Short mmCIF file of C-alpha atoms and ligand atoms in Angstrom, two decimals:
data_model
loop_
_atom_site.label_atom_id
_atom_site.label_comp_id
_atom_site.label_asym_id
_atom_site.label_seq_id
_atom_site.Cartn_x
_atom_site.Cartn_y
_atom_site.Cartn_z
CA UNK A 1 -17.70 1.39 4.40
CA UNK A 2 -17.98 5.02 6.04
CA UNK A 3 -15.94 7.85 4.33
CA UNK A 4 -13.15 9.10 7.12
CA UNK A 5 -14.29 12.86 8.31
CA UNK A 6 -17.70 12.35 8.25
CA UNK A 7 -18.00 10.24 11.95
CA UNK A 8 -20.93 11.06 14.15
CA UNK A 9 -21.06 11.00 17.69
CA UNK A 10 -22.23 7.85 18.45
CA UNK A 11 -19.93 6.27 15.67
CA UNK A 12 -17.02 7.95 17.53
CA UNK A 13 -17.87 5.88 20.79
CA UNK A 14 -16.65 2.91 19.76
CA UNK A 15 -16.15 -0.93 22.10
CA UNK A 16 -12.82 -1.20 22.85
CA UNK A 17 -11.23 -4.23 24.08
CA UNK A 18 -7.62 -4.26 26.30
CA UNK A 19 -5.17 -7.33 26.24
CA UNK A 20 -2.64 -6.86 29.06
CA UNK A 21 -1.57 -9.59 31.24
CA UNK A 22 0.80 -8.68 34.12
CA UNK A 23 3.59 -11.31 34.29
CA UNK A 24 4.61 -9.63 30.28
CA UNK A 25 6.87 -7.09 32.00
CA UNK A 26 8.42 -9.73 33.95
CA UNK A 27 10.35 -11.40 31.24
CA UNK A 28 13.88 -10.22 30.31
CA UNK A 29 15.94 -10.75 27.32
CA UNK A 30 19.20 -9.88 28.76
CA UNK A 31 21.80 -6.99 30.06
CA UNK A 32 22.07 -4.44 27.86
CA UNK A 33 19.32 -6.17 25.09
CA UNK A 34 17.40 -2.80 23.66
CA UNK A 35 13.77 -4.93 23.63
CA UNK A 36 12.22 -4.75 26.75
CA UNK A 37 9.16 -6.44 28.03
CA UNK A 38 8.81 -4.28 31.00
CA UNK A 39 7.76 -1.35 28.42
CA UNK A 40 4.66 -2.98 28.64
CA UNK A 41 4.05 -2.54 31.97
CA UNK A 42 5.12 0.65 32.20
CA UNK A 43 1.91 1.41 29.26
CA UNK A 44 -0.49 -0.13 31.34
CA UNK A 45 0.53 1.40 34.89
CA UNK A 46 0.29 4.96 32.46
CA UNK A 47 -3.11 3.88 30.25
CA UNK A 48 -4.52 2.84 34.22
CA UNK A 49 -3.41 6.15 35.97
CA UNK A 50 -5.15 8.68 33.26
CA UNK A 51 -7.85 6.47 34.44
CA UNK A 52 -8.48 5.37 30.20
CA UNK A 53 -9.29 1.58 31.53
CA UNK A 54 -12.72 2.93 32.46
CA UNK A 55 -13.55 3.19 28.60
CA UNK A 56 -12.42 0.11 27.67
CA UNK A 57 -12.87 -3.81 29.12
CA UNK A 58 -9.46 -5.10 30.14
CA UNK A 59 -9.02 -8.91 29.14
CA UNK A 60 -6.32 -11.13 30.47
CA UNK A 61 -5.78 -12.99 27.44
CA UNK A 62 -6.64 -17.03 27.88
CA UNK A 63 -2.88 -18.78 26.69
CA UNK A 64 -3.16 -20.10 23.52
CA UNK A 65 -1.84 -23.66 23.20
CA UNK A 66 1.63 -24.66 21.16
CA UNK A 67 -1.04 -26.14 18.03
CA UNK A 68 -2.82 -22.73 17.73
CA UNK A 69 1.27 -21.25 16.91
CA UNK A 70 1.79 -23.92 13.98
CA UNK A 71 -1.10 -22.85 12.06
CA UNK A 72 1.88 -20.68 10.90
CA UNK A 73 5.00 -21.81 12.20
CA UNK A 74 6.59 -25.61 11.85
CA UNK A 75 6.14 -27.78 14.63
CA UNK A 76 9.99 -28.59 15.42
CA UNK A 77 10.50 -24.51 15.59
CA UNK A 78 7.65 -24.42 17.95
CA UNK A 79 8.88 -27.85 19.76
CA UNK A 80 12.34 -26.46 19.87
CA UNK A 81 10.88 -23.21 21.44
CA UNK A 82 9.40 -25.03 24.46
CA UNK A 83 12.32 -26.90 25.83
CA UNK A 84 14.82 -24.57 24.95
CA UNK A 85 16.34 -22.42 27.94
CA UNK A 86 19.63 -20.98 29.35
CA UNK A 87 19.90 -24.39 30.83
CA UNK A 88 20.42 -26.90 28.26
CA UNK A 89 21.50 -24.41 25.56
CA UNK A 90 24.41 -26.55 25.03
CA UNK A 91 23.00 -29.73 23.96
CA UNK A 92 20.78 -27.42 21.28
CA UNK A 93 24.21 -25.56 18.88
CA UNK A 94 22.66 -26.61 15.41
CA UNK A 95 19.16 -25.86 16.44
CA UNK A 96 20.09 -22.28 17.62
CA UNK A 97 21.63 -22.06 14.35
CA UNK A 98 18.95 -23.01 12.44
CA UNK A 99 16.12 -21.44 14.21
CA UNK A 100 18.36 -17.92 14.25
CA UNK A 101 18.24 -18.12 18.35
CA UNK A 102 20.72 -16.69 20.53
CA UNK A 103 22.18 -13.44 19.44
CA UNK A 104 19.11 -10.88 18.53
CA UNK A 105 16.65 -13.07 19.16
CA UNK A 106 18.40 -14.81 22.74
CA UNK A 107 17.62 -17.28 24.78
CA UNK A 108 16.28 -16.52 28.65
CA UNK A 109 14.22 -18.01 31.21
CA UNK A 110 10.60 -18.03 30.23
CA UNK A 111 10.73 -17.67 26.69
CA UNK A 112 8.08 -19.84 25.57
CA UNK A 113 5.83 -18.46 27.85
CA UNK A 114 6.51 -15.07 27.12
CA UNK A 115 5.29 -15.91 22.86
CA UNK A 116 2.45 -17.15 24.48
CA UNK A 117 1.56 -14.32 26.66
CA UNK A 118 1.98 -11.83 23.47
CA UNK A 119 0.42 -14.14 20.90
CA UNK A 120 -2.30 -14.79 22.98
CA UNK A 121 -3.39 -11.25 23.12
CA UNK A 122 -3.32 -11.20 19.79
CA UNK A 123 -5.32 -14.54 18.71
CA UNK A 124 -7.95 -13.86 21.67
CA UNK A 125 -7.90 -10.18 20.49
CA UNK A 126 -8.91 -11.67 16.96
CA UNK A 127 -11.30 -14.07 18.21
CA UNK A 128 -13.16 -11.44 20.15
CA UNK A 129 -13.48 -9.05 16.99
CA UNK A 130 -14.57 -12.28 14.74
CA UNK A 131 -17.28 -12.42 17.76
CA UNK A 132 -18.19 -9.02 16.86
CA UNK A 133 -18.34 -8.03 20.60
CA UNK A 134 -16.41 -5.35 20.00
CA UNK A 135 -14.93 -2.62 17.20
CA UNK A 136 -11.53 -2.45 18.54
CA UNK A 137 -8.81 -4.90 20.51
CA UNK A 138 -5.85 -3.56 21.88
CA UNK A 139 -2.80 -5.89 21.96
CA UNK A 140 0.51 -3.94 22.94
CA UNK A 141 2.70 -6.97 23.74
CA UNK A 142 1.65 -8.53 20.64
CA UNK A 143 3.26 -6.76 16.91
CA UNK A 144 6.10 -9.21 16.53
CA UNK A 145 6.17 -8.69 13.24
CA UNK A 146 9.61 -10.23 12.25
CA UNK A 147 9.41 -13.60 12.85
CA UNK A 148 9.27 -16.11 9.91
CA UNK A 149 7.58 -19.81 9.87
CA UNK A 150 10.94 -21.61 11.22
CA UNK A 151 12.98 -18.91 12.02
CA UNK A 152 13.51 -16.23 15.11
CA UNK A 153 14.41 -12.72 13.54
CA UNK A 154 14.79 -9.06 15.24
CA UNK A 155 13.57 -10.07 18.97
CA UNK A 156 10.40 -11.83 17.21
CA UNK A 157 10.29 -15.10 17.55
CA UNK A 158 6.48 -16.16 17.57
CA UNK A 159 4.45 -14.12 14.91
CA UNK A 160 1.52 -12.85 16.84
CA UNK A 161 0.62 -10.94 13.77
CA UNK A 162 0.12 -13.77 11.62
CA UNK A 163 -1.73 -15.75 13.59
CA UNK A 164 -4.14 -13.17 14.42
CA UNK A 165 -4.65 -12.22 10.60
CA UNK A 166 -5.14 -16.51 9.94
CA UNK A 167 -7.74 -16.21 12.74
CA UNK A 168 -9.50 -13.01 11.33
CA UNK A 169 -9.18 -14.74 8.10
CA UNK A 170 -12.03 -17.45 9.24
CA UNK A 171 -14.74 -14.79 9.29
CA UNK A 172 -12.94 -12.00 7.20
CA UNK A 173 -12.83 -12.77 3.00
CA UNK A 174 -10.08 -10.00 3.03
CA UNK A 175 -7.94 -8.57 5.65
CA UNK A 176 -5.18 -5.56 6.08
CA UNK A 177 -2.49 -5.37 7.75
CA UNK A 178 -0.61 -1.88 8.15
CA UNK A 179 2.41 -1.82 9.52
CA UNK A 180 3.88 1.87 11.03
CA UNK A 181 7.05 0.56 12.99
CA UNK A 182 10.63 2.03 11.36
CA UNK A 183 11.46 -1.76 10.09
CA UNK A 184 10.11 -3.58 7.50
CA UNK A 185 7.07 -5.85 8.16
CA UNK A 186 8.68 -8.60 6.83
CA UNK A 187 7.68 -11.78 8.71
CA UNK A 188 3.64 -10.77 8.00
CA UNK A 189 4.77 -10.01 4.22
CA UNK A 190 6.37 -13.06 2.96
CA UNK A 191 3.21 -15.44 4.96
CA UNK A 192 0.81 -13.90 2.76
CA UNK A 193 2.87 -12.98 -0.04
CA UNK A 194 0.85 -14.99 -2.49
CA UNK A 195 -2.39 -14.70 -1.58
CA UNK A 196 -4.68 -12.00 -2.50
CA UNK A 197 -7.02 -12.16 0.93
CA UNK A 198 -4.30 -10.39 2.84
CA UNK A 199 -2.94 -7.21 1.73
CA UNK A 200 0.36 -6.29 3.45
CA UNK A 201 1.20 -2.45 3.63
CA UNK A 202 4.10 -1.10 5.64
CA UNK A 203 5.96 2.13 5.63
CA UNK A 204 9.65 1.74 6.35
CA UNK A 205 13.35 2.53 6.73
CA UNK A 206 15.45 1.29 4.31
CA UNK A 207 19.00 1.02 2.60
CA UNK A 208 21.45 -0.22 4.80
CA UNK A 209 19.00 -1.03 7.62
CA UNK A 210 17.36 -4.42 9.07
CA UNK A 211 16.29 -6.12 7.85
CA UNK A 212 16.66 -5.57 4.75
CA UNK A 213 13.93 -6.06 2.31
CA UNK A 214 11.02 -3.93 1.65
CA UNK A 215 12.36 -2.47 -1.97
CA UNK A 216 9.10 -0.26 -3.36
CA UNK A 217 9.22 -3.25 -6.36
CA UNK A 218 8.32 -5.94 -4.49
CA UNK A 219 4.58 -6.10 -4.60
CA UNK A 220 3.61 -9.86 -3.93
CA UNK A 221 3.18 -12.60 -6.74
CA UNK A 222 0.93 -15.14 -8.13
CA UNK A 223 -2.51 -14.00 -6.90
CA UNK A 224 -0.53 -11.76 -4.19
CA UNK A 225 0.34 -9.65 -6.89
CA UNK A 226 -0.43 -6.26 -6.00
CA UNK A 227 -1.57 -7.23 -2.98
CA UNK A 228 1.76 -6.05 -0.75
CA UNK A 229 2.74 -2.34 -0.61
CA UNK A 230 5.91 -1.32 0.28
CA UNK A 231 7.41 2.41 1.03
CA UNK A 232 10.80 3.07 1.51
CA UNK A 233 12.15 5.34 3.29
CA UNK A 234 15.24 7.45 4.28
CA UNK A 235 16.01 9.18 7.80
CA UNK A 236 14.33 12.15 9.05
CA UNK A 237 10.45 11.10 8.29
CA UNK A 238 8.26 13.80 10.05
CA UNK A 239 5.07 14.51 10.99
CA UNK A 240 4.18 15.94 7.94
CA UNK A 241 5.70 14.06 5.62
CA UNK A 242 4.25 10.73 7.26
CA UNK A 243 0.78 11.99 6.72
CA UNK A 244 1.43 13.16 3.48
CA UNK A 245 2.20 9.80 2.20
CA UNK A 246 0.20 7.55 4.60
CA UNK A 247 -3.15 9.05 4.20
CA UNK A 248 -3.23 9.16 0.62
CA UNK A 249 -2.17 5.79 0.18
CA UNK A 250 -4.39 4.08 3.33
CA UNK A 251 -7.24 5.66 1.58
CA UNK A 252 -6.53 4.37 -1.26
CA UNK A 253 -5.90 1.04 -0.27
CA UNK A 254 -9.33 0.99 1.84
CA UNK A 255 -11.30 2.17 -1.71
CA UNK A 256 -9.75 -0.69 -3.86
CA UNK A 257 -9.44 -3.72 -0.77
CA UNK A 258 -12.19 -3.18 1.18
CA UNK A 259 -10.96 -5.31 4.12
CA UNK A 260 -13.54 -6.89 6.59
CA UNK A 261 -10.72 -6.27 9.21
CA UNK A 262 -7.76 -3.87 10.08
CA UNK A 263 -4.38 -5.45 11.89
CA UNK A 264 -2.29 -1.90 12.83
CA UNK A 265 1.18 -2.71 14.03
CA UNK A 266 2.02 0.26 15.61
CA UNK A 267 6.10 -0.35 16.16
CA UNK A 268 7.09 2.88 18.49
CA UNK A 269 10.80 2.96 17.46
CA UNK A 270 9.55 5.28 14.44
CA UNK A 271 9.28 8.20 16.94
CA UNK A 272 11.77 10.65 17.23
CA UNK A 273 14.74 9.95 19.75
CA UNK A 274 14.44 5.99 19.30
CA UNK A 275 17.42 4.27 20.63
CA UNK A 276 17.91 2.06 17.13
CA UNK A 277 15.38 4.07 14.72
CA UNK A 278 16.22 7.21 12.96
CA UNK A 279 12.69 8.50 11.71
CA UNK A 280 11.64 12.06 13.45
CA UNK A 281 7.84 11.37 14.09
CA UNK A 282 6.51 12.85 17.63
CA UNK A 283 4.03 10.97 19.34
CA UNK A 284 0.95 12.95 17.66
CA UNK A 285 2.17 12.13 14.10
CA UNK A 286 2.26 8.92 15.30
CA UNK A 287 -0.73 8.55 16.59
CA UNK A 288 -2.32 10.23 13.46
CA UNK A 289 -1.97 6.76 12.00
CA UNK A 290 -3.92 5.56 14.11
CA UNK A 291 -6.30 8.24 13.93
CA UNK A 292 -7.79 7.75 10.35
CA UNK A 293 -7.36 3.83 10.41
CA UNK A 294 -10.08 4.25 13.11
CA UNK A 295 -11.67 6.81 11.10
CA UNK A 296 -12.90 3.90 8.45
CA UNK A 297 -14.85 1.69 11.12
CA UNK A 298 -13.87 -1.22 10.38
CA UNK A 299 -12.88 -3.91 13.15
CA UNK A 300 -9.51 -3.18 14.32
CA UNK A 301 -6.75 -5.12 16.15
CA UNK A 302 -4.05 -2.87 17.50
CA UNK A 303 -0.36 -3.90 17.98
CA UNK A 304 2.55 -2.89 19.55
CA UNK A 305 6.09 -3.92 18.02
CA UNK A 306 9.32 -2.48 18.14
CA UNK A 307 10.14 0.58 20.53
CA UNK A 308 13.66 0.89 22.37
CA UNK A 309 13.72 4.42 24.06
CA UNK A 310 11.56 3.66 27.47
CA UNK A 311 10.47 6.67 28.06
CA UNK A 312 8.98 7.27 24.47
CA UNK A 313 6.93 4.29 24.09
CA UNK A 314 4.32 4.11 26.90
CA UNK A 315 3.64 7.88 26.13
CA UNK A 316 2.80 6.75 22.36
CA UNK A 317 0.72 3.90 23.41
CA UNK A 318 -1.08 5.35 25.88
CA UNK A 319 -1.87 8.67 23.80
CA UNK A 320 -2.79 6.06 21.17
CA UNK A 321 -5.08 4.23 23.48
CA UNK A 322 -6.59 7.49 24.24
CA UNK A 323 -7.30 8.16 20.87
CA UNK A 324 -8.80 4.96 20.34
CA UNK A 325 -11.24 4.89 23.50
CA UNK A 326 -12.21 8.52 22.29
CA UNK A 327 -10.94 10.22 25.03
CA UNK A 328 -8.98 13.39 25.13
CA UNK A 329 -6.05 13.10 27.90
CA UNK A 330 -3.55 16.04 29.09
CA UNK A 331 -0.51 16.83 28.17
CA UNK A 332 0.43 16.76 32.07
CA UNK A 333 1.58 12.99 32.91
CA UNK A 334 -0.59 11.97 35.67
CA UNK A 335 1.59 10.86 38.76
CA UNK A 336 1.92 6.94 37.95
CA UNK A 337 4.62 4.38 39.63
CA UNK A 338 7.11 4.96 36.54
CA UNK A 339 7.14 8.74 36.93
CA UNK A 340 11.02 9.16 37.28
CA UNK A 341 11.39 8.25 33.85
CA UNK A 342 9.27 10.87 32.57
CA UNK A 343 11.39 14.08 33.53
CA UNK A 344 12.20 16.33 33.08
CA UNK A 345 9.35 17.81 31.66
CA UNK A 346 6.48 14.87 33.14
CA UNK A 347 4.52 15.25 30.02
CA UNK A 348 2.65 13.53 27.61
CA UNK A 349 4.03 15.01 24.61
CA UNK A 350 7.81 15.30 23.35
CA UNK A 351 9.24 17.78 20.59
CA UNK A 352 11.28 16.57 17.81
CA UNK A 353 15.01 16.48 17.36
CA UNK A 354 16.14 19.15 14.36
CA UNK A 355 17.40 16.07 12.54
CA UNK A 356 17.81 16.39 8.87
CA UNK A 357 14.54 15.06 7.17
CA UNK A 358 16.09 12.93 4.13
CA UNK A 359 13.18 12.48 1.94
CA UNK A 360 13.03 15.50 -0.33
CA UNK A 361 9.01 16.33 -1.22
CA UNK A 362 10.09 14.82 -4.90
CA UNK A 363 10.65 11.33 -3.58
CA UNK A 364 8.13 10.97 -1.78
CA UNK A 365 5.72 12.15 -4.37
CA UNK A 366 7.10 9.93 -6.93
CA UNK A 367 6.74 6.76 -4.81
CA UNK A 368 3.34 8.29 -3.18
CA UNK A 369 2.28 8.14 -7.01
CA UNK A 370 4.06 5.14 -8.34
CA UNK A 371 2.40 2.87 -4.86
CA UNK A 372 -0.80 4.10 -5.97
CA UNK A 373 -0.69 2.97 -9.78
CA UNK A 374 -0.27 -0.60 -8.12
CA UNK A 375 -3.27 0.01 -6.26
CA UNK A 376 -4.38 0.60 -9.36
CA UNK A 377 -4.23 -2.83 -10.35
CA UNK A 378 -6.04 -4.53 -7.59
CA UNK A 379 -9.41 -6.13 -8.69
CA UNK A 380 -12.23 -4.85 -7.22
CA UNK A 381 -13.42 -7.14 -4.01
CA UNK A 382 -11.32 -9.91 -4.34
CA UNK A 383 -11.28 -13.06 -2.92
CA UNK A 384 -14.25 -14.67 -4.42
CA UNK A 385 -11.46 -17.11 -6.03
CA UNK A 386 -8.83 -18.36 -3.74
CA UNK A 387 -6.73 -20.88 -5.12
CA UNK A 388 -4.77 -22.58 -1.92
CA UNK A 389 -3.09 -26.18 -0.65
CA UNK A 390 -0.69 -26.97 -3.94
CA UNK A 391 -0.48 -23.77 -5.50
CA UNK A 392 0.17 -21.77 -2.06
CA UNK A 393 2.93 -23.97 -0.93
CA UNK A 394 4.32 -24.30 -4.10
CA UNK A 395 5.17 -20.81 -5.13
CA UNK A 396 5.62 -19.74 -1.32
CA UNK A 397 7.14 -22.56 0.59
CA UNK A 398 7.92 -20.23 3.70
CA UNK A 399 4.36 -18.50 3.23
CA UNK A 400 0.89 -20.04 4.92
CA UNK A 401 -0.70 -22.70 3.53
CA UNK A 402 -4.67 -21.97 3.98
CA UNK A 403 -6.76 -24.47 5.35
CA UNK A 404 -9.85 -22.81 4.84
CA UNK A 405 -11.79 -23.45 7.75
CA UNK A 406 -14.59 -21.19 9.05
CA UNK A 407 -15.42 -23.55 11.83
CA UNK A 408 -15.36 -22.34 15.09
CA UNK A 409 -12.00 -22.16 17.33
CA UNK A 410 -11.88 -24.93 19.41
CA UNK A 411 -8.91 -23.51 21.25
CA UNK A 412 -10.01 -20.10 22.27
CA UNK A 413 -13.63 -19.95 22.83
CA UNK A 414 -12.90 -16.63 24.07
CA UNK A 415 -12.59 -17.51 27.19
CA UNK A 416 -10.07 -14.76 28.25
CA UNK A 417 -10.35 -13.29 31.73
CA UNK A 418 -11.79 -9.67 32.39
CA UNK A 419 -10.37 -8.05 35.18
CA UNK A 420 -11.76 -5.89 37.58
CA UNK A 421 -10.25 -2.71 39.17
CA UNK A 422 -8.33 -4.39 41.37
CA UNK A 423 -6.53 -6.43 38.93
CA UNK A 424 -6.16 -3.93 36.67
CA UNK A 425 -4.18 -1.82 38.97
CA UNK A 426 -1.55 -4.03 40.08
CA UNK A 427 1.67 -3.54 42.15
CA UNK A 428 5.30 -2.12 40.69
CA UNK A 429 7.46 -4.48 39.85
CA UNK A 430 10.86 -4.47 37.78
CA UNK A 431 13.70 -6.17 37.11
CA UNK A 432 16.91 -4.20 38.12
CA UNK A 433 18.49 -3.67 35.41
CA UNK A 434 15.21 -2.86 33.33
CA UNK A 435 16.09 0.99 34.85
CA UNK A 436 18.90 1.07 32.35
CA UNK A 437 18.00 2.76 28.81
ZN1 ZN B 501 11.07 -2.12 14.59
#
């Protein structure tokens, strides 16, 4: 493992790998629903016209089949998930109750298709790192980080993140996943709450706040003891308070864990301005994240997840893409087909709001210190002894059971599509009401 700060040149220039697939910003949840597919688009039509898709190979992602999603989730979710649609909703009223789908988490034309367009950035992303054709896979569609084994929760209803961390898992003895959006990661949590192969570390809201869970205490059990980090958080986080907290304690967590691979769920609704969040972060204290997870060259599979102010997120992910194909972009937005949305300043960069910041130096010094005495605890280089089957499913019913297998992927052989320039610069098009927000 490489100590951050001390990168040379050639160490900088890392492969980067870019899932986008162009029918993503076609789907719609509804009038008036905050998540918005077409956010994705409006990233790639940005990351294309600062001309960043020269550094990087852009993949369309190979669809995963329905059996690759129930390596995590239960069939009859994923079953109900395919034949569901605005349609025949009515003949489905205890399985939308069951599965949680219909308010948050509704029910529109394409659905299943759109979980497999975002999961299947994410597994192929996976596959291609396990491949070790490449240091780092971008995935912004994918970072669905709420959804649970048989259950759709806060717009997630697939979990792309899980399934990518299972499929890093059959190379990977131990893998992290960091998690920087303003809600708990709590889908990716509870699936590998037991286990001591995946460590789970997200910074948060919480108190009062979906969805809910994420308490500083709650730190995994059986062997997952120790092995999921949680800090709280209260309204305001800034720049400098983020990276006062999150550098410390990534560090730490890369000295005691030593993961073979790196999932970063980069949820943009912890920037300043967010429609539902309520953290103060601009886009380059955002992006510092992302910044010294590189710094520790280890594979990496990037994520998107929440974001609900339009105009915020494809700045963030494109600056963020920058920063990960090692290129320095200006400030000045180039002109790109989503440029209205961008005034009135057309820049890259946004100032902060002079919101109160509600975490007093105290607090987050005290949890800083009291996250790292867990840390503390964790064995060196576990994972030599995994106890799975029984003892998983017992003490975690809703968690993964691990199969084990290290044999190849019979689903994706990697097989996903790399576009050329023409592809990659595609033609604008929205949904009407997408302009809203
Ligand atoms: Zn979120």
């Amino acid at each position: 493992m490489s100590t951050p700060g001390t990168t040379t040149t050639s160490l900088n220039q890392r492969r980067v790998s870019y899932f986008y697939d162009a029918e993503i910003g076609n789907y719609h949840y509804g009038q008036g629903h905050p998540m918005k597919p077409h956010r994705i688009r409006m990233t790639h039509n940005l990351v294309v016209n600062y001309g960043l898709y020269r550094r990087m190979e852009v993949f369309r992602p190979r669809l995963v089949s329905h059996t690759a999603m129930t390596r995590f989730h239960s069939d009859d979710y994923i079953n109900f998930l395919k034949v569901i649609s605005p349609d025949n909703m009515q003949d489905y009223i205890r399985q939308l109750q069951r599965f949680n789908v219909g308010e948050d988490c509704p029910v529109f034309d394409g659905l299943f298709e759109f979980c497999q367009l975002y999961t299947s950035g994410s597994i192929g992303g996976a596959a291609r790192l396990n491949e070790n054709r490449v240091d780092v896979v971008i995935n912004f569609a994918g970072g669905l980080h709420h959804a649970k084994r048989a259950e759709a929760s806060g717009f997630c209803y697939v979990n792309d993140c899980v399934l990518a961390i299972l499929e890093l898992l059959k190379k990977h003895e131990r893998v992290l996943y960091i998690d920087i959006d303003i809600h708990h990661g709590d889908g990716v949590e509870e699936a590998f709450y037991t286990t001591n192969r995946v460590m789970t570390v997200s910074f948060h809201k919480f108190g009062e706040y979906f969805p809910g869970t994420g308490d500083v205490h709650d730190i995994g059990h059986a062997d997952g003891k120790n092995y999921a980090i949680n800090f709280p958080l209260n309204d305001g986080m800034d720049d400098d308070s983020f990276r006062g907290v999150f550098r410390p304690i990534i560090a730490k967590v890369m000295e005691v864990f030593q993961p073979g691979a790196v999932v970063l769920q980069c949820g943009a609704d912890s920037l300043s301005g967010d429609r539902l969040g309520c953290f103060n972060l601009s886009i380059k204290g955002h992006g510092d994240c992302v910044e010294f997870v590189k710094s520790f060259h280890i594979p990496m599979l990037v994520l998107g997840g929440g974001g609900y102010t339009l105009r915020n997120i494809p700045r963030c992910w494109t600056y963020e893409t920058s920063i990960l194909a090692g290129e320095d972009i200006k400030d000045e937005l180039p002109f790109n087909d989503y440029f209205e949305y961008f005034g009135p300043d057309y820049r890259l960069h946004l100032p902060v709001s002079n919101m109160e910041n509600l975490n007093s130096p105290e607090y987050l010094q005290r949890t800083k210190i009291q996250l790292l005495e867990i840390l503390r605890e964790v064995e060196p280089v576990p994972g030599t002894q995994i106890q799975t089957g029984q003892i998983e499913s017992q003490t975690n019913p809703r968690g993964i059971i691990f199969e084990m297998d290290h044999s190849t992927q019979e689903e994706n052989e990697n097989e996903d599509e790399t576009m050329d320039n023409q592809q990659i610069r595609e033609e604008r098009k929205e949904h009407p009401s997408e302009l809203e927000g």
